[in-house]
Amino acid sequence: MIRKFDPNSLGFLALVALFGGLAALGTDMALSGVPHIASVFSVSPSTVGLTLSAFMVGFAGSPLVYGPVSDRFGRKPVILVSTAIYTLAGLGCALSPSFETLVVWRFVQGCGAGASRALSAAIIRDLFSGSAGRSKQSYVQVMQLLAPLSAPTIGSGLLLLFHNWRSIYFFLAATGALTFALMMLCYAESHQPDAQNRLSVRQLAVNYLRVFTTRQSVKFLLVQTLMFGGLFSYVTGSPLVMMEVYGLSPTFYGATFALTASGIVAGSFINGRLNARGVEPRYPLITGLVMGATCGGVLLVLTSIDALPLSVLLPLVVLVCLSFGLVGGNAVQLALDPMGDIAGLASSMLSASSLGFGAAMGVAVSLFHNGTPLSTVASMTACSTLALAVYRVL
C-alpha cells in the first residue's frame, strides 16, 4: 500500500506545488503553439489569443465555486474532480477538429485549473498556521514558479520534437493525469467534510461577510491583490518592453525573463527561511513593500526623464520582483489565518480578486503602451505603492 506523504516532507510540498502549477503550465506552455495553431486553422495569431482568454475566464471564475464546495465536502474530492476536468479538457484540446472547438475546450480546461491556485493555498492553511504556515506557503511558491519558468522551454521542445501543436495539449493532459494519480494516492485529506458549513445562499453570504469584516483578512487580501497586479503588469508588459523597445530576440527575452523571475524565487526562498527561523512576518513584509515602491519609483522617474539602459533597468526590475517574493507567502497565509474553517472560500476570494485585478492591470499596460517602458513601470510602481499604503493604513 502506498503511504500518504507527510505534510512536513519535501515530497508533500512538491505535490501541492505540482497541483498549484497546473494553471501556469496551461497558460505559458500553450503560448508556444500559437503560430502553429494559427497556421493549421488559418486564423491570425491575435485570434488564437482567444484560446488564452477563454482559459483565463474559466480559471478566474471557477475558484468561487471550488472554494465553498471544498469547505463543505473536503479538499480531496474537489481536487480530484477539478484535475479530472483539466485532464479531459487537455485531451479535448489536443483532438479538436476546429478552432472553435479548441476555444471551448480551453474554457473547460481553465475551469478545471481554477481549483489549483485557490486550494493549494487552502491546503497549507489547513495543516499549518503562524510562522510555519508562512514558511510553507513561501516554499510552495518557489516550486510553483518552476512551472512558468520551464513551460515555454518544454512547449518549444515538444514542437521541435513532434512538429505539432497538439503535442503540447497531450503533455498537459498527461501532467493532469499524473497529478490526479498522485493526489489520489499520496494526499491525505487536510480538511474533513463539515456538514454544518451548508452551501445555502444564506450561509455563503454569512461566510463572505465574515471575510469582508475581518480586518486582517481584508488587509492582506488587498495587499496580495495589489502586489499580484504589479506582477501581472510586468508579465504582460515585459515582452513589449524587452523585444519591442530594446529589440531583444525571443531567446534573449527568455533569458531576461528568467533572470527577473529569479528575483521572485529568491524573495520567496528568503521569506521561507526567515519564517522557519521565527522571524516576525512584519519584517519581510515591510522590507518587500518598501523595496517594491522605492525601486519602482526610481524606475518611473528614470524612465520618464530619458531612455533607460537595459543594464540599469534589469537590476531594478529584479529588486521589484524580489519584493513580490518577500510579500507573497506572508500575505496569503496572513489573509487565511483567521479563516481556518472556511479557508477554501477565503482562498478562492483571494485567487479571484488577484486574477481579476491582475488581468485588468495587464489590459491597462497593453492599452497604454507607447513604445517605451513607461506604462509597465507606472503600473508596477502604482501597485507596489498602494500595497504599502494599505499595509500602513489598515
XYZ file of N, CA and C in Angstrom, residues 27-186:
480
model
N -1.225 27.957 -19.263
C -1.139 29.238 -19.972
C 0.187 29.384 -20.707
N 1.288 29.253 -19.983
C 2.599 29.568 -20.560
C 3.054 28.550 -21.598
N 2.760 27.277 -21.388
C 3.178 26.276 -22.366
C 2.366 26.411 -23.652
N 1.089 26.736 -23.504
C 0.224 26.849 -24.683
C 0.648 27.988 -25.604
N 1.291 29.021 -25.056
C 1.711 30.152 -25.883
C 2.702 29.728 -26.964
N 3.472 28.676 -26.687
C 4.458 28.210 -27.669
C 3.793 27.713 -28.948
N 2.555 27.272 -28.845
C 1.878 26.703 -30.007
C 1.077 27.687 -30.823
N 1.086 28.972 -30.438
C 0.251 29.968 -31.124
C 0.514 30.023 -32.631
N 1.761 30.148 -33.090
C 1.982 30.222 -34.546
C 1.494 28.975 -35.289
N 1.705 27.797 -34.702
C 1.278 26.548 -35.349
C -0.241 26.476 -35.438
N -0.918 26.856 -34.359
C -2.387 26.824 -34.361
C -2.928 27.792 -35.404
N -2.336 28.988 -35.471
C -2.766 29.982 -36.458
C -2.626 29.445 -37.877
N -1.544 28.730 -38.127
C -1.297 28.184 -39.466
C -2.268 27.052 -39.801
N -2.474 26.150 -38.845
C -3.327 24.982 -39.100
C -4.781 25.379 -39.328
N -5.293 26.316 -38.527
C -6.706 26.693 -38.619
C -6.931 27.947 -39.465
N -5.861 28.473 -40.072
C -5.955 29.642 -40.968
C -6.600 30.842 -40.277
N -6.111 31.139 -39.083
C -6.548 32.325 -38.346
C -5.309 33.134 -37.988
N -5.517 34.382 -37.571
C -4.387 35.235 -37.205
C -3.888 34.866 -35.813
N -2.618 35.152 -35.512
C -2.110 34.902 -34.158
C -2.916 35.624 -33.085
N -3.405 36.838 -33.406
C -4.204 37.567 -32.414
C -5.521 36.844 -32.143
N -6.087 36.207 -33.159
C -7.314 35.428 -32.964
C -7.053 34.217 -32.085
N -5.877 33.610 -32.243
C -5.512 32.472 -31.392
C -5.481 32.890 -29.928
N -5.268 34.195 -29.684
C -5.303 34.701 -28.310
C -6.612 34.422 -27.602
N -7.672 34.155 -28.369
C -8.960 33.799 -27.762
C -8.852 32.522 -26.937
N -7.945 31.633 -27.317
C -7.787 30.400 -26.540
C -7.276 30.711 -25.139
N -6.376 31.698 -25.030
C -5.878 32.106 -23.717
C -6.960 32.843 -22.939
N -7.707 33.716 -23.629
C -8.785 34.454 -22.963
C -9.831 33.497 -22.411
N -10.193 32.482 -23.199
C -11.186 31.501 -22.749
C -10.683 30.755 -21.524
N -9.414 30.368 -21.545
C -8.819 29.681 -20.395
C -8.880 30.571 -19.157
N -8.521 31.854 -19.309
C -8.460 32.760 -18.163
C -9.844 33.046 -17.591
N -10.862 33.113 -18.443
C -12.228 33.333 -17.942
C -12.642 32.174 -17.039
N -12.420 30.953 -17.493
C -12.742 29.791 -16.665
C -11.897 29.717 -15.417
N -10.626 30.037 -15.555
C -9.682 29.964 -14.442
C -9.999 30.985 -13.359
N -10.400 32.198 -13.756
C -10.656 33.259 -12.784
C -11.970 33.064 -12.038
N -12.991 32.550 -12.724
C -14.305 32.452 -12.100
C -14.557 31.188 -11.299
N -13.993 30.066 -11.730
C -14.310 28.780 -11.094
C -13.859 28.640 -9.641
N -12.792 29.326 -9.179
C -12.436 29.179 -7.758
C -13.556 29.562 -6.801
N -14.431 30.476 -7.223
C -15.528 30.897 -6.355
C -16.523 29.764 -6.119
N -16.491 28.748 -6.978
C -17.304 27.543 -6.774
C -16.518 26.507 -5.980
N -15.284 26.270 -6.391
C -14.478 25.228 -5.758
C -14.234 25.496 -4.274
N -13.976 26.749 -3.918
C -13.636 27.066 -2.532
C -14.712 26.664 -1.534
N -15.945 27.208 -1.672
C -17.010 26.833 -0.733
C -17.347 25.344 -0.758
N -17.314 24.728 -1.942
C -17.622 23.294 -2.032
C -16.582 22.474 -1.275
N -15.305 22.890 -1.345
C -14.256 22.152 -0.630
C -14.360 22.338 0.877
N -14.890 23.482 1.325
C -15.119 23.669 2.759
C -16.209 22.725 3.261
N -17.178 22.440 2.407
C -18.294 21.577 2.799
C -17.948 20.091 2.679
N -17.343 19.690 1.574
C -17.147 18.267 1.295
C -15.701 17.800 1.437
N -14.797 18.690 1.765
C -13.383 18.326 1.868
C -12.615 18.725 0.621
N -11.302 18.863 0.773
C -10.476 19.311 -0.357
C -10.315 18.208 -1.416
N -10.110 16.981 -0.961
C -9.696 15.921 -1.891
C -10.702 15.654 -3.010
N -12.007 15.509 -2.720
C -12.944 15.259 -3.822
C -12.937 16.381 -4.855
N -12.841 17.612 -4.380
C -12.837 18.762 -5.295
C -11.563 18.776 -6.132
N -10.429 18.471 -5.486
C -9.153 18.407 -6.212
C -9.218 17.350 -7.314
N -9.753 16.179 -6.991
C -9.803 15.093 -7.974
C -10.746 15.429 -9.127
N -11.892 16.010 -8.816
C -12.840 16.380 -9.876
C -12.234 17.451 -10.782
N -11.654 18.485 -10.176
C -11.100 19.581 -10.978
C -9.920 19.108 -11.826
N -9.082 18.239 -11.261
C -7.933 17.733 -12.016
C -8.384 16.818 -13.151
N -9.445 16.056 -12.914
C -10.001 15.213 -13.983
C -10.536 16.082 -15.125
N -11.213 17.174 -14.770
C -11.713 18.102 -15.798
C -10.551 18.673 -16.608
N -9.502 19.085 -15.908
C -8.308 19.643 -16.558
C -7.695 18.628 -17.526
N -7.609 17.379 -17.087
C -7.006 16.324 -17.908
C -7.845 16.022 -19.144
N -9.143 15.823 -18.947
C -10.024 15.510 -20.076
C -10.100 16.672 -21.059
N -10.088 17.901 -20.520
C -10.115 19.072 -21.399
C -8.822 19.178 -22.205
N -7.698 18.777 -21.590
C -6.438 18.754 -22.330
C -6.519 17.820 -23.529
N -7.129 16.651 -23.317
C -7.327 15.715 -24.430
C -8.281 16.306 -25.466
N -9.325 16.988 -24.983
C -10.259 17.633 -25.905
C -9.573 18.675 -26.770
N -8.674 19.455 -26.155
C -7.906 20.455 -26.913
C -7.033 19.771 -27.965
N -6.343 18.722 -27.546
C -5.415 18.030 -28.448
C -6.129 17.413 -29.645
N -7.380 17.024 -29.457
C -8.122 16.343 -30.521
C -9.117 17.261 -31.229
N -9.063 18.556 -30.949
C -10.034 19.497 -31.518
C -9.956 19.530 -33.043
N -11.091 19.334 -33.719
C -11.089 19.356 -35.192
C -11.202 20.763 -35.772
N -11.571 21.746 -34.930
C -11.740 23.115 -35.417
C -11.254 24.098 -34.360
N -11.034 25.329 -34.791
C -10.567 26.355 -33.859
C -11.631 26.652 -32.806
N -12.888 26.692 -33.227
C -13.972 26.980 -32.287
C -14.056 25.914 -31.195
N -13.864 24.670 -31.575
C -13.870 23.580 -30.592
C -12.713 23.735 -29.614
N -11.564 24.139 -30.122
C -10.396 24.352 -29.263
C -10.677 25.427 -28.222
N -11.323 26.514 -28.636
C -11.642 27.598 -27.698
C -12.560 27.091 -26.592
N -13.560 26.293 -26.944
C -14.485 25.748 -25.940
C -13.740 24.862 -24.948
N -12.890 23.972 -25.461
C -12.144 23.080 -24.567
C -11.155 23.851 -23.697
N -10.614 24.945 -24.210
C -9.707 25.759 -23.390
C -10.465 26.401 -22.228
N -11.702 26.805 -22.475
C -12.519 27.337 -21.379
C -12.750 26.263 -20.323
N -13.078 25.058 -20.765
C -13.294 23.947 -19.827
C -12.007 23.649 -19.063
N -10.878 23.676 -19.757
C -9.601 23.424 -19.095
C -9.309 24.499 -18.045
N -9.647 25.752 -18.350
C -9.474 26.823 -17.374
C -10.329 26.597 -16.138
N -11.562 26.113 -16.354
C -12.431 25.784 -15.217
C -11.806 24.684 -14.369
N -11.195 23.708 -15.005
C -10.525 22.644 -14.258
C -9.331 23.150 -13.486
N -8.610 24.116 -14.072
C -7.413 24.655 -13.415
C -7.751 25.592 -12.264
N -9.009 26.033 -12.181
C -9.382 27.035 -11.188
C -9.146 26.628 -9.751
N -9.230 25.331 -9.472
C -9.029 24.877 -8.091
C -7.568 24.910 -7.689
N -6.664 24.869 -8.668
C -5.247 24.677 -8.344
C -4.682 25.800 -7.491
N -4.892 27.018 -7.907
C -4.318 28.148 -7.177
C -4.972 28.328 -5.813
N -6.317 28.264 -5.780
C -7.036 28.516 -4.530
C -6.816 27.406 -3.507
N -6.950 26.160 -3.927
C -6.910 25.061 -2.963
C -5.497 24.696 -2.538
N -4.486 25.001 -3.354
C -3.113 24.741 -2.901
C -2.789 25.608 -1.689
N -3.243 26.868 -1.710
C -3.041 27.737 -0.545
C -3.885 27.280 0.634
N -5.122 26.828 0.366
C -6.005 26.371 1.439
C -5.450 25.126 2.124
N -4.825 24.231 1.355
C -4.239 23.016 1.941
C -3.172 23.382 2.964
N -2.308 24.326 2.610
C -1.259 24.751 3.546
C -1.885 25.364 4.789
N -2.942 26.160 4.602
C -3.613 26.761 5.772
C -4.272 25.696 6.637
N -4.802 24.641 6.031
C -5.412 23.558 6.805
C -4.419 22.935 7.781
N -3.191 22.788 7.335
C -2.203 21.988 8.064
C -1.227 22.802 8.895
N -1.050 24.081 8.557
C -0.052 24.896 9.248
C -0.620 26.277 9.550
N -0.137 26.856 10.629
C -0.514 28.226 10.970
C 0.731 28.967 11.441
N 0.585 30.273 11.610
C 1.700 31.071 12.111
C 2.906 31.045 11.189
N 4.096 31.082 11.799
C 5.336 31.150 11.019
C 5.537 29.902 10.158
N 5.097 28.736 10.664
C 5.231 27.503 9.876
C 4.409 27.596 8.592
N 3.192 28.128 8.697
C 2.348 28.283 7.517
C 2.937 29.254 6.513
N 3.454 30.381 7.011
C 4.054 31.368 6.103
C 5.284 30.792 5.411
N 6.065 30.016 6.153
C 7.249 29.388 5.571
C 6.856 28.388 4.480
N 5.858 27.540 4.768
C 5.437 26.529 3.789
C 4.840 27.186 2.544
N 4.027 28.244 2.741
C 3.464 28.945 1.582
C 4.577 29.465 0.682
N 5.641 29.994 1.285
C 6.750 30.550 0.505
C 7.482 29.461 -0.262
N 7.725 28.321 0.393
C 8.426 27.232 -0.288
C 7.595 26.674 -1.444
N 6.282 26.577 -1.233
C 5.410 26.111 -2.317
C 5.462 27.091 -3.487
N 5.486 28.396 -3.173
C 5.572 29.396 -4.236
C 6.861 29.256 -5.029
N 7.963 28.977 -4.325
C 9.243 28.780 -5.016
C 9.118 27.652 -6.035
N 8.536 26.527 -5.614
C 8.417 25.375 -6.516
C 7.387 25.625 -7.616
N 6.316 26.368 -7.290
C 5.314 26.667 -8.311
C 5.891 27.526 -9.428
N 6.868 28.350 -9.103
C 7.470 29.215 -10.117
C 8.240 28.428 -11.168
N 8.558 27.175 -10.861
C 9.226 26.350 -11.866
C 8.324 26.130 -13.078
N 7.003 26.172 -12.861
C 6.067 25.946 -13.972
C 6.168 27.045 -15.026
N 5.968 28.334 -14.664
C 6.084 29.363 -15.705
C 7.494 29.522 -16.258
N 8.510 29.196 -15.448
C 9.883 29.321 -15.934
C 10.235 28.229 -16.946
N 9.704 27.024 -16.711
C 10.057 25.901 -17.584
C 9.070 25.689 -18.724
N 7.842 26.198 -18.574
C 6.792 25.914 -19.554
C 7.149 26.324 -20.985
N 7.659 27.544 -21.223
C 7.992 27.901 -22.613
C 9.036 26.976 -23.222
N 10.031 26.580 -22.418
C 11.079 25.686 -22.919
C 10.507 24.312 -23.254
N 9.647 23.788 -22.361
C 9.028 22.480 -22.621
C 8.157 22.548 -23.870
N 7.359 23.630 -23.978
C 6.496 23.787 -25.146
C 7.285 23.847 -26.441
N 8.365 24.623 -26.443
C 9.207 24.719 -27.644
C 9.861 23.374 -27.959
N 10.296 22.664 -26.915
C 10.915 21.352 -27.118
C 9.951 20.353 -27.723
N 8.697 20.370 -27.270
C 7.688 19.465 -27.828
C 7.435 19.768 -29.304
N 7.405 21.072 -29.638
C 7.193 21.449 -31.035
C 8.357 21.005 -31.917
N 9.573 21.148 -31.396
C 10.749 20.717 -32.157
C 10.758 19.199 -32.344
N 10.281 18.481 -31.322
C 10.320 17.018 -31.356
C 9.209 16.427 -32.217
N 7.991 16.975 -32.071
C 6.836 16.375 -32.745
C 6.295 17.210 -33.910
N 6.729 18.478 -34.025
C 6.290 19.359 -35.116
C 4.766 19.475 -35.161
N 4.138 19.496 -33.988
C 2.678 19.534 -33.949
C 2.233 20.200 -32.651
N 1.374 21.225 -32.769
C 0.904 21.936 -31.584
C 0.101 21.030 -30.654
N -0.498 19.971 -31.196
C -1.326 19.090 -30.372
C -0.501 18.387 -29.291
N 0.783 18.220 -29.533
C 1.645 17.562 -28.545
C 1.676 18.330 -27.231
N 1.517 19.658 -27.301
C 1.507 20.473 -26.082
C 0.324 20.089 -25.205
N -0.840 19.924 -25.821
C -2.039 19.618 -25.041
C -2.062 18.167 -24.575
N -1.457 17.274 -25.342
C -1.297 15.907 -24.841
C -0.399 15.902 -23.600
N 0.636 16.735 -23.614
C 1.530 16.831 -22.454
C 0.780 17.397 -21.247
N -0.041 18.427 -21.463
C -0.830 18.993 -20.363
C -1.797 17.952 -19.800
N -2.408 17.168 -20.678
C -3.314 16.109 -20.218
C -2.556 15.068 -19.407
N -1.363 14.711 -19.856
C -0.552 13.730 -19.124
C -0.144 14.267 -17.761
N 0.194 15.561 -17.697
C 0.551 16.175 -16.414
C -0.647 16.184 -15.474
N -1.824 16.485 -16.019
C -3.034 16.444 -15.211
C -3.318 15.048 -14.690
N -3.133 14.037 -15.538
C -3.366 12.648 -15.118
C -2.383 12.230 -14.030
N -1.125 12.641 -14.171
C -0.123 12.335 -13.146
C -0.492 12.993 -11.820
N -0.912 14.257 -11.887
C -1.314 14.971 -10.671
C -2.512 14.299 -10.019
N -3.487 13.899 -10.826
C -4.669 13.190 -10.318
C -4.249 11.936 -9.565
N -3.373 11.137 -10.172
C -2.942 9.877 -9.557
C -2.193 10.124 -8.251
N -1.297 11.097 -8.256
C -0.518 11.383 -7.046
C -1.406 11.931 -5.934
N -2.359 12.781 -6.295
C -3.265 13.326 -5.289
C -4.154 12.230 -4.704
N -4.592 11.318 -5.539
C -5.435 10.221 -5.053
C -4.660 9.296 -4.116
N -3.404 9.001 -4.471
C -2.635 8.003 -3.735
C -1.845 8.577 -2.565
N -1.350 9.791 -2.683
C -0.357 10.307 -1.725
C -0.840 11.455 -0.857
